[in-house]
mmCIF file of C-alpha atoms in Angstrom:
data_model
loop_
_atom_site.group_PDB
_atom_site.id
_atom_site.type_symbol
_atom_site.label_atom_id
_atom_site.label_comp_id
_atom_site.label_asym_id
_atom_site.label_seq_id
_atom_site.Cartn_x
_atom_site.Cartn_y
_atom_site.Cartn_z
ATOM 1 C CA UNK A 1 -162.254 -213.003 30.629
ATOM 2 C CA UNK A 2 -160.490 -211.283 33.418
ATOM 3 C CA UNK A 3 -157.263 -212.868 34.631
ATOM 4 C CA UNK A 4 -156.325 -212.193 38.228
ATOM 5 C CA UNK A 5 -152.675 -212.707 39.116
ATOM 6 C CA UNK A 6 -152.127 -215.047 42.003
ATOM 7 C CA UNK A 7 -149.359 -214.273 44.470
ATOM 8 C CA UNK A 8 -148.251 -217.079 46.690
ATOM 9 C CA UNK A 9 -146.393 -216.393 49.895
ATOM 10 C CA UNK A 10 -144.325 -219.060 51.589
ATOM 11 C CA UNK A 11 -143.770 -218.506 55.273
ATOM 12 C CA UNK A 12 -140.910 -220.391 56.811
ATOM 13 C CA UNK A 13 -139.719 -220.382 60.354
ATOM 14 C CA UNK A 14 -136.153 -219.609 61.328
ATOM 15 C CA UNK A 15 -133.881 -222.626 61.630
ATOM 16 C CA UNK A 16 -133.637 -223.883 65.154
ATOM 17 C CA UNK A 17 -130.344 -223.813 66.989
ATOM 18 C CA UNK A 18 -129.247 -227.005 68.651
ATOM 19 C CA UNK A 19 -129.580 -226.867 72.404
ATOM 20 C CA UNK A 20 -126.494 -225.891 74.347
ATOM 21 C CA UNK A 21 -124.561 -228.947 75.413
ATOM 22 C CA UNK A 22 -123.536 -228.834 79.038
ATOM 23 C CA UNK A 23 -119.921 -229.487 79.941
ATOM 24 C CA UNK A 24 -119.313 -233.179 80.662
ATOM 25 C CA UNK A 25 -117.894 -232.309 84.058
ATOM 26 C CA UNK A 26 -117.545 -229.065 85.936
ATOM 27 C CA UNK A 27 -114.154 -227.409 86.000
ATOM 28 C CA UNK A 28 -112.140 -228.337 89.058
ATOM 29 C CA UNK A 29 -111.797 -225.927 91.929
ATOM 30 C CA UNK A 30 -108.018 -226.427 91.891
ATOM 31 C CA UNK A 31 -106.288 -225.473 88.624
ATOM 32 C CA UNK A 32 -104.849 -228.501 86.892
ATOM 33 C CA UNK A 33 -102.909 -229.500 83.833
ATOM 34 C CA UNK A 34 -103.001 -232.650 81.748
ATOM 35 C CA UNK A 35 -99.945 -234.821 81.140
ATOM 36 C CA UNK A 36 -100.701 -237.689 78.811
ATOM 37 C CA UNK A 37 -104.066 -239.021 79.854
ATOM 38 C CA UNK A 38 -103.678 -238.169 83.548
ATOM 39 C CA UNK A 39 -104.816 -234.977 85.226
ATOM 40 C CA UNK A 40 -102.511 -233.518 87.873
ATOM 41 C CA UNK A 41 -103.524 -230.896 90.387
ATOM 42 C CA UNK A 42 -101.247 -227.943 90.925
ATOM 43 C CA UNK A 43 -100.755 -226.585 94.386
ATOM 44 C CA UNK A 44 -100.243 -222.888 95.037
ATOM 45 C CA UNK A 45 -96.584 -222.072 95.437
ATOM 46 C CA UNK A 46 -95.348 -225.401 94.029
ATOM 47 C CA UNK A 47 -93.466 -225.092 90.779
ATOM 48 C CA UNK A 48 -92.525 -228.578 89.686
ATOM 49 C CA UNK A 49 -91.861 -229.502 86.111
ATOM 50 C CA UNK A 50 -92.465 -233.229 86.433
ATOM 51 C CA UNK A 51 -95.188 -234.514 88.750
ATOM 52 C CA UNK A 52 -93.788 -238.054 88.683
ATOM 53 C CA UNK A 53 -91.019 -240.056 87.015
ATOM 54 C CA UNK A 54 -93.211 -241.333 84.167
ATOM 55 C CA UNK A 55 -93.555 -237.858 82.673
ATOM 56 C CA UNK A 56 -89.828 -237.394 81.991
ATOM 57 C CA UNK A 57 -89.841 -239.418 78.764
ATOM 58 C CA UNK A 58 -91.925 -236.936 76.691
ATOM 59 C CA UNK A 59 -89.700 -234.088 77.871
ATOM 60 C CA UNK A 60 -86.540 -235.949 76.859
ATOM 61 C CA UNK A 61 -88.061 -236.887 73.495
ATOM 62 C CA UNK A 62 -89.066 -233.274 72.826
ATOM 63 C CA UNK A 63 -85.607 -232.031 73.738
ATOM 64 C CA UNK A 64 -83.951 -234.600 71.475
ATOM 65 C CA UNK A 65 -86.179 -233.610 68.556
ATOM 66 C CA UNK A 66 -85.346 -229.931 69.118
ATOM 67 C CA UNK A 67 -81.608 -230.660 69.098
ATOM 68 C CA UNK A 68 -81.953 -232.760 65.934
ATOM 69 C CA UNK A 69 -83.951 -230.041 64.183
ATOM 70 C CA UNK A 70 -81.357 -227.432 65.109
ATOM 71 C CA UNK A 71 -78.448 -229.645 64.032
ATOM 72 C CA UNK A 72 -80.018 -230.181 60.605
ATOM 73 C CA UNK A 73 -81.507 -226.739 60.017
ATOM 74 C CA UNK A 74 -78.804 -224.378 61.266
ATOM 75 C CA UNK A 75 -76.288 -225.001 58.428
ATOM 76 C CA UNK A 76 -78.978 -224.151 55.869
ATOM 77 C CA UNK A 77 -79.709 -220.921 57.718
ATOM 78 C CA UNK A 78 -76.002 -220.038 57.866
ATOM 79 C CA UNK A 79 -75.617 -220.531 54.098
ATOM 80 C CA UNK A 80 -78.762 -218.471 53.459
ATOM 81 C CA UNK A 81 -77.539 -215.564 55.598
ATOM 82 C CA UNK A 82 -74.083 -215.599 54.011
ATOM 83 C CA UNK A 83 -75.652 -215.459 50.545
ATOM 84 C CA UNK A 84 -77.953 -212.608 51.574
ATOM 85 C CA UNK A 85 -75.192 -210.509 53.117
ATOM 86 C CA UNK A 86 -72.398 -210.971 50.596
ATOM 87 C CA UNK A 87 -70.922 -207.830 49.014
ATOM 88 C CA UNK A 88 -71.907 -206.497 45.598
ATOM 89 C CA UNK A 89 -69.254 -208.340 43.613
ATOM 90 C CA UNK A 90 -70.483 -211.709 44.897
ATOM 91 C CA UNK A 91 -68.113 -214.025 46.698
ATOM 92 C CA UNK A 92 -70.274 -217.124 46.195
ATOM 93 C CA UNK A 93 -71.831 -218.388 42.948
ATOM 94 C CA UNK A 94 -74.673 -220.149 44.756
ATOM 95 C CA UNK A 95 -75.627 -222.179 47.809
ATOM 96 C CA UNK A 96 -73.425 -225.187 47.005
ATOM 97 C CA UNK A 97 -70.449 -222.920 46.309
ATOM 98 C CA UNK A 98 -71.096 -221.081 49.579
ATOM 99 C CA UNK A 99 -71.225 -224.366 51.506
ATOM 100 C CA UNK A 100 -68.051 -225.677 49.859
ATOM 101 C CA UNK A 101 -66.042 -222.473 50.379
ATOM 102 C CA UNK A 102 -67.200 -222.075 53.968
ATOM 103 C CA UNK A 103 -66.159 -225.616 54.879
ATOM 104 C CA UNK A 104 -62.819 -225.310 53.010
ATOM 105 C CA UNK A 105 -61.905 -221.951 54.558
ATOM 106 C CA UNK A 106 -63.366 -222.175 58.063
ATOM 107 C CA UNK A 107 -64.180 -225.815 58.727
ATOM 108 C CA UNK A 108 -67.471 -227.586 59.401
ATOM 109 C CA UNK A 109 -68.055 -225.812 62.724
ATOM 110 C CA UNK A 110 -68.393 -222.501 60.846
ATOM 111 C CA UNK A 111 -71.858 -223.674 59.778
ATOM 112 C CA UNK A 112 -72.967 -223.549 63.411
#
C-alpha cells in the first residue's frame, strides 16, 4: 500500500487591536494645572503660586517634610564624607567613632 503524507495547515488571523479610546474630555483651550481635585486655569502673565488659601496646606506640609528629611539625613552624609576624605593613616576607626569625635571636638552643629 502506498502511504501519502498528510500536511495540515492552520491559518490564523492576526490578533485584533482594541479600538482607540477617545479622551474623556477635550483638552482645555487655556492651559491649566491641577491642585488636589480642583482644576485651576492659568492666565497669561500671571505667576501665582497659590490660587486660593486652601492650597497653602500641602505646600507647608511638603516644606516641613523636606526640613525634617534634611535634619535627619545631613549628619549621616557629613559622617560619610569625613570617612571618605580622611588621610591615609585614618583618624577615625569607623562611623560611630567619627560621630563621637566630631561632636566632642567641634560640637553638634559640626554635623550640619
